[in-house]
PDB file of C-alpha atoms in Angstrom:
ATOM      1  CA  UNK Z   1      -4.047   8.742  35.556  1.00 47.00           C
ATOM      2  CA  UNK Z   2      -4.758   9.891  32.314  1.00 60.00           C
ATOM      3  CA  UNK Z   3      -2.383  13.226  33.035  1.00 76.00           C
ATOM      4  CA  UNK Z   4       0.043  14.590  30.897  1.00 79.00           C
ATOM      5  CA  UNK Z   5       3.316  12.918  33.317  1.00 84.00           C
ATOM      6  CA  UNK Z   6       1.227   9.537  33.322  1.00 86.00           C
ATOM      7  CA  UNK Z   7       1.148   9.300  29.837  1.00 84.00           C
ATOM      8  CA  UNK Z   8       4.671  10.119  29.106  1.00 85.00           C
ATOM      9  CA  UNK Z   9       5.506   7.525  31.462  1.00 87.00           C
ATOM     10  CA  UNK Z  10       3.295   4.727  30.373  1.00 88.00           C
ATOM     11  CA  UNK Z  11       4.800   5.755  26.936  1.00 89.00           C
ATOM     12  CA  UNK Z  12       8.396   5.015  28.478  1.00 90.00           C
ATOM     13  CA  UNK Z  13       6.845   1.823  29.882  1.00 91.00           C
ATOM     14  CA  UNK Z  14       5.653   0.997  26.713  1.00 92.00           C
ATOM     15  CA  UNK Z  15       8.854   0.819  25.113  1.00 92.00           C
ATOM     16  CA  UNK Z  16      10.621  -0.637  27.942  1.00 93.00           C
ATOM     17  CA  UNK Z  17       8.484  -4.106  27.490  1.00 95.00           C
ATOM     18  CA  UNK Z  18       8.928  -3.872  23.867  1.00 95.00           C
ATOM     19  CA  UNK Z  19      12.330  -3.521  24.140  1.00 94.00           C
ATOM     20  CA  UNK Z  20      12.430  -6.024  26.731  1.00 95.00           C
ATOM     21  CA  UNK Z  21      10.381  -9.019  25.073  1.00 96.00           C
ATOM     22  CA  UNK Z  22      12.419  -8.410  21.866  1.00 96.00           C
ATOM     23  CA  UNK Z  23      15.922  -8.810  23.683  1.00 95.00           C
ATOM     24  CA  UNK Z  24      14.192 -11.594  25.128  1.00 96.00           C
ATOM     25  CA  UNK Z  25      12.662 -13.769  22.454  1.00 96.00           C
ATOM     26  CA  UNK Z  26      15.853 -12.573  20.318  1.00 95.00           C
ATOM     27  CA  UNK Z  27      18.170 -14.365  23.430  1.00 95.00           C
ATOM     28  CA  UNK Z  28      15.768 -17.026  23.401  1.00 95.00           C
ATOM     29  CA  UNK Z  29      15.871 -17.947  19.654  1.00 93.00           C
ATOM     30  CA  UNK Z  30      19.792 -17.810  19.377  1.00 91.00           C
ATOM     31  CA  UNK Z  31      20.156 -20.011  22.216  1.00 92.00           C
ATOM     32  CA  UNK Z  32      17.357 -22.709  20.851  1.00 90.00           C
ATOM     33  CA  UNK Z  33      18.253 -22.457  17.367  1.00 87.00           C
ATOM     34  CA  UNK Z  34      22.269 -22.232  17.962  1.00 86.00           C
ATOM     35  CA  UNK Z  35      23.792 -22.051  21.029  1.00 90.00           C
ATOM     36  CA  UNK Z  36      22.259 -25.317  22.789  1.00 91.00           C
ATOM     37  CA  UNK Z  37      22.762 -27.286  19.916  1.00 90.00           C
ATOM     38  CA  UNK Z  38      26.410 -26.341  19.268  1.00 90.00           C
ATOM     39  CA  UNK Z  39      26.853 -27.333  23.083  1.00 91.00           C
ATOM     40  CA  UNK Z  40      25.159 -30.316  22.940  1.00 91.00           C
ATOM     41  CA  UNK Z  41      27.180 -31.448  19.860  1.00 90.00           C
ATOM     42  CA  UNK Z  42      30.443 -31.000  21.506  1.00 89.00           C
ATOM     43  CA  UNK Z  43      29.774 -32.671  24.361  1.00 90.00           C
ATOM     44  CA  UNK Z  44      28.101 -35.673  23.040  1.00 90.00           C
ATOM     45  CA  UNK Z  45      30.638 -36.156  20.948  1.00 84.00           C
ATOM     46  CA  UNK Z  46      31.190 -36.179  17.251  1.00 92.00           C
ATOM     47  CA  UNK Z  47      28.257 -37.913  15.238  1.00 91.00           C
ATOM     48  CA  UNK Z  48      29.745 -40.043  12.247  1.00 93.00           C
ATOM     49  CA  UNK Z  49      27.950 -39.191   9.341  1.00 89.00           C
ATOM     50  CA  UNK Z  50      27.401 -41.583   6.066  1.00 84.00           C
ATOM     51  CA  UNK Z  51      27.434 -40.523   2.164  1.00 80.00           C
ATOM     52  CA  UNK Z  52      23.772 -41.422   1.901  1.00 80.00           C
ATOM     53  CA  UNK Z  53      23.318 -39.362   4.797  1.00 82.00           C
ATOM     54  CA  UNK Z  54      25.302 -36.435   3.680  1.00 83.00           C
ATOM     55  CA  UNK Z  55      23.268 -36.712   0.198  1.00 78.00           C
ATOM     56  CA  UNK Z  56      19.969 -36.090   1.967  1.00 77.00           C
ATOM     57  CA  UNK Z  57      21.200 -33.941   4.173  1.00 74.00           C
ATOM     58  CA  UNK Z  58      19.601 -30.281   4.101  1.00 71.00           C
ATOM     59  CA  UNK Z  59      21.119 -27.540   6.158  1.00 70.00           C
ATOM     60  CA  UNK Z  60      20.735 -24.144   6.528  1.00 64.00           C
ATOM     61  CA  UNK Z  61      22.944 -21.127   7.582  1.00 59.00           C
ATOM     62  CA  UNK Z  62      21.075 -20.756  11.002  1.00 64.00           C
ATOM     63  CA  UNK Z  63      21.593 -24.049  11.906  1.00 75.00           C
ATOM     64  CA  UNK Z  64      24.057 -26.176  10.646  1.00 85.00           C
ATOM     65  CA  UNK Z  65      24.780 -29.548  11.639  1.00 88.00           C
ATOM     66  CA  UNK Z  66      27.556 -29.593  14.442  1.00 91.00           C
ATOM     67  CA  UNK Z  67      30.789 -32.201  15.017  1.00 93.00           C
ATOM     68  CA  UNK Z  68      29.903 -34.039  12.321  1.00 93.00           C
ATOM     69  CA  UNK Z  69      32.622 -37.015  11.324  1.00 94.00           C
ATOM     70  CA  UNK Z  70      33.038 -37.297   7.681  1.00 94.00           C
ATOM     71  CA  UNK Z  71      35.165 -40.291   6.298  1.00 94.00           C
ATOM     72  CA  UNK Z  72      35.804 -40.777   3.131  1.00 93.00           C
ATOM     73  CA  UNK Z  73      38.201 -42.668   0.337  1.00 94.00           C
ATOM     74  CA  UNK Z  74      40.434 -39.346  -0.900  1.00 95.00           C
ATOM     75  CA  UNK Z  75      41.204 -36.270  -0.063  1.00 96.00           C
ATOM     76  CA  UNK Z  76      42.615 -34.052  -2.743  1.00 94.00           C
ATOM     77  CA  UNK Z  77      43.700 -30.309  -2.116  1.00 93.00           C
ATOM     78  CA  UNK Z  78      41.925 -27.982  -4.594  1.00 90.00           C
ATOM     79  CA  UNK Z  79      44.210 -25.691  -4.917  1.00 89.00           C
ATOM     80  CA  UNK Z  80      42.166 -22.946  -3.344  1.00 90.00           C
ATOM     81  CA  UNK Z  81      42.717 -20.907  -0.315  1.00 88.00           C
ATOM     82  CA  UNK Z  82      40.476 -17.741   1.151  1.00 85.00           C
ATOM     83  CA  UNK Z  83      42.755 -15.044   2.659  1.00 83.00           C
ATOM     84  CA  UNK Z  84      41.227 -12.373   4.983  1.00 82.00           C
ATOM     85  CA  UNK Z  85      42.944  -9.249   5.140  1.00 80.00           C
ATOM     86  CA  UNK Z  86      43.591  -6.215   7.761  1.00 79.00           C
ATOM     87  CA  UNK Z  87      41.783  -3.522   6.068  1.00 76.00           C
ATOM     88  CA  UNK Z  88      44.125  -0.891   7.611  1.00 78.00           C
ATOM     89  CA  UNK Z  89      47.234  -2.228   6.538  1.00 81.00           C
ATOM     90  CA  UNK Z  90      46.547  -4.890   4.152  1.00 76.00           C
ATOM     91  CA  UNK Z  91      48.409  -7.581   5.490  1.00 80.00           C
ATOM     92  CA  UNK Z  92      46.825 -10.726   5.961  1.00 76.00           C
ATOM     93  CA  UNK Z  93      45.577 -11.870   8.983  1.00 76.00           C
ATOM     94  CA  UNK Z  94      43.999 -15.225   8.086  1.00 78.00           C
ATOM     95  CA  UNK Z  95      44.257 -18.377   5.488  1.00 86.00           C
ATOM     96  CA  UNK Z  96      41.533 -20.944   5.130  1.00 90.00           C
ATOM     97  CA  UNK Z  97      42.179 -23.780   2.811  1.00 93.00           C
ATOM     98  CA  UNK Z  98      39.636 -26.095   0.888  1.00 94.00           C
ATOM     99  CA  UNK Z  99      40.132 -29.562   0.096  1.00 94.00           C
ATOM    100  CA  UNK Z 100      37.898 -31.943  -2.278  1.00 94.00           C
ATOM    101  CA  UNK Z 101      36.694 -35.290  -0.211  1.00 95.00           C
ATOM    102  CA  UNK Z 102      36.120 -38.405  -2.424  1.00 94.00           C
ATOM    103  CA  UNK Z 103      33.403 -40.530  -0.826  1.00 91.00           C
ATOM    104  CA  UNK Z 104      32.816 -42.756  -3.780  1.00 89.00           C
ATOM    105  CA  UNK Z 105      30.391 -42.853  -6.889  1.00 87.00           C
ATOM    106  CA  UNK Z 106      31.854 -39.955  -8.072  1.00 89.00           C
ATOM    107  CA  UNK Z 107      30.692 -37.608  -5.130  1.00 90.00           C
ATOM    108  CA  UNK Z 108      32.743 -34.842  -3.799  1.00 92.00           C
ATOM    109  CA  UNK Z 109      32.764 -33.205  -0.431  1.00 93.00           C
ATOM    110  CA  UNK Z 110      34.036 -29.827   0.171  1.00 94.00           C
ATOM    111  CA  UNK Z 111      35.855 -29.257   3.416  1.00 96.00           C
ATOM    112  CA  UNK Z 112      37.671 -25.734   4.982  1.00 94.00           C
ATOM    113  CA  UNK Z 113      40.700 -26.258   7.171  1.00 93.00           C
ATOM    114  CA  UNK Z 114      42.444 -23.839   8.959  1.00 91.00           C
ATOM    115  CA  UNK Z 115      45.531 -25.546   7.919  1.00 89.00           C
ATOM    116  CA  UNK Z 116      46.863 -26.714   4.091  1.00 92.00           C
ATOM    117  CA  UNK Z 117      45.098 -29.873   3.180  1.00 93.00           C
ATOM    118  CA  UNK Z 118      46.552 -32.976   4.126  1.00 94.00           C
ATOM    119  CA  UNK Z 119      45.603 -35.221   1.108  1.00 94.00           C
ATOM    120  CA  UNK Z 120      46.703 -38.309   3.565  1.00 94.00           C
ATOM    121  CA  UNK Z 121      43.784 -37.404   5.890  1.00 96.00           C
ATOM    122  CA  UNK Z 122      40.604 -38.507   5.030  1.00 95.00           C
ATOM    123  CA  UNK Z 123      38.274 -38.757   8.195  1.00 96.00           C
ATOM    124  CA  UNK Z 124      37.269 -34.536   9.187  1.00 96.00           C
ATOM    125  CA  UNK Z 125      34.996 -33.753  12.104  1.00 95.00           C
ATOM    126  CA  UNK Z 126      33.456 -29.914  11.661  1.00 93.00           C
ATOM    127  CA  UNK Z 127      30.230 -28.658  11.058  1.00 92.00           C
ATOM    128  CA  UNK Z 128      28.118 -29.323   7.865  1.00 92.00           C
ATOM    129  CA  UNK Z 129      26.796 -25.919   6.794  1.00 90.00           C
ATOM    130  CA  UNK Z 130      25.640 -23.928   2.892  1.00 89.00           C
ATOM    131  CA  UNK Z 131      28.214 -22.913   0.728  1.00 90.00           C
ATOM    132  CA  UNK Z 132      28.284 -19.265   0.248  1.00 89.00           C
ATOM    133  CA  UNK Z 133      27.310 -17.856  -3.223  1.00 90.00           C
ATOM    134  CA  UNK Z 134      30.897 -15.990  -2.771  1.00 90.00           C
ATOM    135  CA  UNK Z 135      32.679 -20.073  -2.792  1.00 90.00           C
ATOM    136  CA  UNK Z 136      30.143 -21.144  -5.301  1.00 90.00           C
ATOM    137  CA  UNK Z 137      30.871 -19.026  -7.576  1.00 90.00           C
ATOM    138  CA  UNK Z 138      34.644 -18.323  -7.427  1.00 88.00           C
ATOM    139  CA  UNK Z 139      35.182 -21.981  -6.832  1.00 89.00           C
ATOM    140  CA  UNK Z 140      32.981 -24.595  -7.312  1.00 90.00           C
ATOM    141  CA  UNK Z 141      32.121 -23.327 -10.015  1.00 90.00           C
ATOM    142  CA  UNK Z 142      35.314 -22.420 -11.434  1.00 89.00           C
ATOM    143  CA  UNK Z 143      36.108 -26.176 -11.086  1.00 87.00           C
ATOM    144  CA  UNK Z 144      34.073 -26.869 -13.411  1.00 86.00           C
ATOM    145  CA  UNK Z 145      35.317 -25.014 -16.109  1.00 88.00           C
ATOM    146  CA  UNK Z 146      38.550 -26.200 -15.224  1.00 85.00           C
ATOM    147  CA  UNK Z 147      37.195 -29.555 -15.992  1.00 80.00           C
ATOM    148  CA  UNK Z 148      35.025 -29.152 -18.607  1.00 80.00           C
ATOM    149  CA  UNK Z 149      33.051 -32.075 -20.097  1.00 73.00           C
ATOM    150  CA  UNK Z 150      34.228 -34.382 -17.266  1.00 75.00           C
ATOM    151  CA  UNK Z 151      32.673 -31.903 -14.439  1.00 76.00           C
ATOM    152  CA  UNK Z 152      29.054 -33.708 -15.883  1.00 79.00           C
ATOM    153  CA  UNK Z 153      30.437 -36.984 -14.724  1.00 82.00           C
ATOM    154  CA  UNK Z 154      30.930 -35.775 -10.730  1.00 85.00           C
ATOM    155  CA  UNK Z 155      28.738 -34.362  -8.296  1.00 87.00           C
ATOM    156  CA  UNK Z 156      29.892 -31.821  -5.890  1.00 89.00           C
ATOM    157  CA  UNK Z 157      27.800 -32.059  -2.542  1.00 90.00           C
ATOM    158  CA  UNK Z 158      25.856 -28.894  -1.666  1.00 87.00           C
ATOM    159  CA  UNK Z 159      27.443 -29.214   1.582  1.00 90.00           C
ATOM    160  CA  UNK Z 160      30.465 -27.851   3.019  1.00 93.00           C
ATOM    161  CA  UNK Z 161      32.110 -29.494   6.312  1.00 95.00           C
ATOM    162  CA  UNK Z 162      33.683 -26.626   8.004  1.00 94.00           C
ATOM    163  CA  UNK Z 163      36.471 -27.922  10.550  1.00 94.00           C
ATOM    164  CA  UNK Z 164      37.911 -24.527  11.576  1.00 87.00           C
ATOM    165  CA  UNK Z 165      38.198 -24.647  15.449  1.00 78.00           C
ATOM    166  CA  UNK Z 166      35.528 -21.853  16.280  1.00 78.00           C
ATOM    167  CA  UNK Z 167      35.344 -22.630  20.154  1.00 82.00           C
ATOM    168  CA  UNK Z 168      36.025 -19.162  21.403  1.00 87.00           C
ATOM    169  CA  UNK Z 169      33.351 -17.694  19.503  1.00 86.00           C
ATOM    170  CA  UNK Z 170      30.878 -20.046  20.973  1.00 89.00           C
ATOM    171  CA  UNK Z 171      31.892 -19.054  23.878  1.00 91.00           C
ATOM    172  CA  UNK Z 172      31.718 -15.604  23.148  1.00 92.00           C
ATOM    173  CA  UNK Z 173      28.135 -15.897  21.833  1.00 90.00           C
ATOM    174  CA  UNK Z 174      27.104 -17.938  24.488  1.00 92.00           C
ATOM    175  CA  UNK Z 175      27.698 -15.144  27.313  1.00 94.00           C
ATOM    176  CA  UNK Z 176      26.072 -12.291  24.916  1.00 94.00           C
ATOM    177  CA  UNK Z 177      23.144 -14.185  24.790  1.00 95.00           C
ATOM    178  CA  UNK Z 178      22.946 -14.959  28.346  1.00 95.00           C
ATOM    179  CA  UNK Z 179      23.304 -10.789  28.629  1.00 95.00           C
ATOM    180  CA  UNK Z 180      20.820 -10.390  26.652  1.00 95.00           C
ATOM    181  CA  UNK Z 181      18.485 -12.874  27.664  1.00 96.00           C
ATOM    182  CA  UNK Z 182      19.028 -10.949  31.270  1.00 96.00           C
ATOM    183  CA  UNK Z 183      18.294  -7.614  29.770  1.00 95.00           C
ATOM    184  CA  UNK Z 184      14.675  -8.774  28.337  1.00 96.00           C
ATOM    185  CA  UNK Z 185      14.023 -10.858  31.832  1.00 96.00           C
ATOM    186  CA  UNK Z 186      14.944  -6.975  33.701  1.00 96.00           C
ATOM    187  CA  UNK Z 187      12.893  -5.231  30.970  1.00 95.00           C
ATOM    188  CA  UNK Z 188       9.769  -6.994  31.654  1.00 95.00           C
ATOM    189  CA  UNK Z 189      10.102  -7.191  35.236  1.00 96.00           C
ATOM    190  CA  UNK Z 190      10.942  -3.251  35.406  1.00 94.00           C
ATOM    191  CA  UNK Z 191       7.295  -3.072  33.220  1.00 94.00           C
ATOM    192  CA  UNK Z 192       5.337  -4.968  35.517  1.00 95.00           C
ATOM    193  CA  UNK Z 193       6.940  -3.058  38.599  1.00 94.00           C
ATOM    194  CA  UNK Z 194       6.709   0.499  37.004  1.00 91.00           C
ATOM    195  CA  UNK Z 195       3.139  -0.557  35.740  1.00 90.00           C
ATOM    196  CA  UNK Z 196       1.894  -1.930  39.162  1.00 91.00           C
ATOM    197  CA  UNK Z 197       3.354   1.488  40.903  1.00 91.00           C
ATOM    198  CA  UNK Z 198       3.946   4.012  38.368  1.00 88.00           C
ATOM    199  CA  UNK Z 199       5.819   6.070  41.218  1.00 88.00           C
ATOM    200  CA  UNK Z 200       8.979   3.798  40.983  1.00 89.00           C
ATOM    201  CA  UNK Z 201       9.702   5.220  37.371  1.00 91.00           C
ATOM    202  CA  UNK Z 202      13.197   6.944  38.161  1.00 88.00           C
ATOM    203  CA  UNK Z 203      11.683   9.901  36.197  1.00 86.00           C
ATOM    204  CA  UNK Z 204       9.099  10.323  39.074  1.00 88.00           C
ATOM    205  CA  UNK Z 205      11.387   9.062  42.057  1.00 88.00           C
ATOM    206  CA  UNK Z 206      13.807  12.228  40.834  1.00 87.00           C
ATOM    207  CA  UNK Z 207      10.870  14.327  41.908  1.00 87.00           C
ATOM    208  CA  UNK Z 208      11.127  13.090  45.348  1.00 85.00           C
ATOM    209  CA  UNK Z 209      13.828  15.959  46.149  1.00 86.00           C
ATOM    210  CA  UNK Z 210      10.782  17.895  46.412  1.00 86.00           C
ATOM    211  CA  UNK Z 211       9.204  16.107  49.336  1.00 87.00           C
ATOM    212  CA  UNK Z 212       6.875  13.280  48.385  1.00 88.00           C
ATOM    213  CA  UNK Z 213       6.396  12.129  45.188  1.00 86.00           C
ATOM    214  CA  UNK Z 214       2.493  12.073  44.937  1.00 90.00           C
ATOM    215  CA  UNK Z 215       2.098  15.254  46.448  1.00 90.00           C
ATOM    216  CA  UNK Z 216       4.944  16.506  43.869  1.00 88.00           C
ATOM    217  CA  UNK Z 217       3.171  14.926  41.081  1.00 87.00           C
ATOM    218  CA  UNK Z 218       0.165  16.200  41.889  1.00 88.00           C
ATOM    219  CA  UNK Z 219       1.034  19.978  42.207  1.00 87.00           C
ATOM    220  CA  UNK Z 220       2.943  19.388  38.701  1.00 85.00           C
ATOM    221  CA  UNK Z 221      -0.256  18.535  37.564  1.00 85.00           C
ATOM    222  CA  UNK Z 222      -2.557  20.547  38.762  1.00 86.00           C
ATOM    223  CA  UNK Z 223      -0.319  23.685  37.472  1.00 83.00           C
ATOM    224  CA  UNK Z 224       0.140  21.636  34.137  1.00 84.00           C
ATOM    225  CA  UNK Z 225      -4.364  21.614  34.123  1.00 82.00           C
ATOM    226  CA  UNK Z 226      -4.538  25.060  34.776  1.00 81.00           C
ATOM    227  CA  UNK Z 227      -1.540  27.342  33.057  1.00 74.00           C
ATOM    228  CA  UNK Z 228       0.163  25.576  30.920  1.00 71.00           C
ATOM    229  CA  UNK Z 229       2.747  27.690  28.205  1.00 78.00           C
ATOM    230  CA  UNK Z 230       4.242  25.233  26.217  1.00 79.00           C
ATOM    231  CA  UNK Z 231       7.788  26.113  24.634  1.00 80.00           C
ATOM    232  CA  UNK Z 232       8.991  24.197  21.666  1.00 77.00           C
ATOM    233  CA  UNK Z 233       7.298  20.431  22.374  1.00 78.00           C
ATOM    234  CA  UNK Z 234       8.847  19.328  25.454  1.00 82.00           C
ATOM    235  CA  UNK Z 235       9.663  22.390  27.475  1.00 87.00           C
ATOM    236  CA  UNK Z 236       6.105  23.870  30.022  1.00 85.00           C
ATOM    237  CA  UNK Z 237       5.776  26.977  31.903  1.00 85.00           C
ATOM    238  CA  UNK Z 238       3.319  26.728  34.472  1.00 83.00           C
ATOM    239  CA  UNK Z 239       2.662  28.945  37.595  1.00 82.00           C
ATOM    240  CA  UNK Z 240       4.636  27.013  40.033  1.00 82.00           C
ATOM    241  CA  UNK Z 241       7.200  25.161  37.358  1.00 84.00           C
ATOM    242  CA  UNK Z 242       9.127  24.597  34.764  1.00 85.00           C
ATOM    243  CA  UNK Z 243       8.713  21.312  33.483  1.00 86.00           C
ATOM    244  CA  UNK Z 244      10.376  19.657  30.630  1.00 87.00           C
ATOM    245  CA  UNK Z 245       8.283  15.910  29.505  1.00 85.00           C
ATOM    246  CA  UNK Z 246       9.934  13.947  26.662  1.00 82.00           C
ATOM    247  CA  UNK Z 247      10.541  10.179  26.423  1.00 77.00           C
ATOM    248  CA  UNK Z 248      10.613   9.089  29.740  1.00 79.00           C
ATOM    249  CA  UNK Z 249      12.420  12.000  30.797  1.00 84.00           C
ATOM    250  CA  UNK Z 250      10.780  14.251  33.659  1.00 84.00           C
ATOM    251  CA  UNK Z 251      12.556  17.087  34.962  1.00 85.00           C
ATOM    252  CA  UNK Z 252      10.902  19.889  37.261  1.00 85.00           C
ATOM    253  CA  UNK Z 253      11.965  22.896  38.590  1.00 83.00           C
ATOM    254  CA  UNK Z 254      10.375  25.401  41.062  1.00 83.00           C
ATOM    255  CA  UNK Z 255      10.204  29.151  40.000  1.00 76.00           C
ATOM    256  CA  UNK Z 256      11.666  29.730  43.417  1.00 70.00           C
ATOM    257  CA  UNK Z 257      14.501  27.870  42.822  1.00 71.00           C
ATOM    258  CA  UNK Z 258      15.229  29.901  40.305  1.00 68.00           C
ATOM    259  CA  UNK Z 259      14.964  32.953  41.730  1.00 58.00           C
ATOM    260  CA  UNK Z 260      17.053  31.508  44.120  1.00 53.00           C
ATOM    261  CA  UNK Z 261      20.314  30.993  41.576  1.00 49.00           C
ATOM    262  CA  UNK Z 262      19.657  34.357  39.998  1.00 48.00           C
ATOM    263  CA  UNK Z 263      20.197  35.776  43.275  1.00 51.00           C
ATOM    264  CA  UNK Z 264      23.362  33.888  43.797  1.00 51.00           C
ATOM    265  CA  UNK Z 265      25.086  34.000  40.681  1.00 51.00           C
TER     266      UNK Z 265
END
């Protein structure tokens, strides 16, 4: 099988496992590193969390730390707010809100609502995830500026709880990665099929309007071994046919059935 239609399709298979095992371990990784553990979070319930805790804490933007419950003494509103806006017309479309928790010994917890702070709340459940260089910059750090010599004497966690209600999304996500998860299984299944019978490549199985596939393939062939005018780098004349082999993609025409249409037309 070492023809010139055998090794366009094992080329086709080729990238049809690769594709597949990347969809796959790509499905597989989102639902291990994100997915289940969001899930499991939420229905588990949320996990209270303590300062000590939340000062040894290290999270990452792949995988924060889900329904977490954060109490502390204060809750002061920072006076910041993050507006998203409708690029078309400008308007906006969304307002977040920050708020400073005080959990004692002069440590500070940053927390995004979806609402304006309530400074009378001070227990939040949300997920503990990185501050973005964009909030670092234009406020945490802008804070302390604003408070000068005193911002030495606080320490702002390098946290953020983030209790926007982001349940759709999950859900969202959740039934992309099962699609995708599908897509690699079918991928790699369609390899070892198409591998095992090479003759169940659609590519070939289009040939069958010819009468049987083998016998098809084989007369392709043969003509393909023994006059052979190739046109551009995909398009071959041969005595019987006019073949066209590119990607995957095998189409075959008789010279008869040519003659045929210019007859007709």
């Amino acid at each position: 099988m070492d023809s010139t239609i055998f090794k366009n399709i094992r080329g086709s298979n080729t990238r049809l496992i690769l594709f597949g095992l990347l969809a796959l371990i790509a499905g597989i990784a989102a639902l291990v590193l994100t997915t289940v553990p969001y899930f499991v979070a939420k229905f588990t319930g949320p996990v209270p969390i303590s300062m000590k805790e939340l000062v040894s804490t290290e999270v990452n933007f792949i995988q924060p730390l889900y329904f977490r419950e954060v109490t502390g003494e204060e809750m002061f509103d920072s006076g910041y707010y993050y507006e998203t806006y409708d690029s078309d017309t400008g308007a906006v479309t969304n307002t977040d809100y920050f708020g400073l928790l005080y959990l004692g010994s002069d440590r500070f917890l940053l927390v995004r609502t979806e609402d304006r702070v309530d400074e009378g709340q001070t227990t939040y459940v949300g997920s503990l995830t990185t501050i973005s260089d964009e909030i670092q910059r234009d406020m945490i750090d802008d804070l302390r500026r604003e408070l000068g010599a005193d911002a030495d004497t606080i320490q702002f966690l390098p946290v953020m709880l983030d209790t926007r209600d982001s349940e759709i999304f999950w859900y969202v996500g959740a039934a992309i990665v099962a699609v995708q998860i599908l897509f690699g299984v079918r991928g790699v299944v369609l390899f070892l099929q198409r591998t095992n019978d090479p003759y169940k490549h659609p590519a070939l199985k289009k040939l069958g309007r010819y009468g049987d596939v083998r016998m098809v393939v084989d007369s392709i062939e043969q003509d393909l071994a023994l006059q052979d005018e190739v046109i551009g780098k995909n398009l071959h004349l041969t005595r019987n046919w006019v073949v066209f082999i590119s990607g995957g993609n095998i189409q075959a025409t008789r010279y008869s059935d040519l003659v045929w249409l210019y007859k007709h037309t």
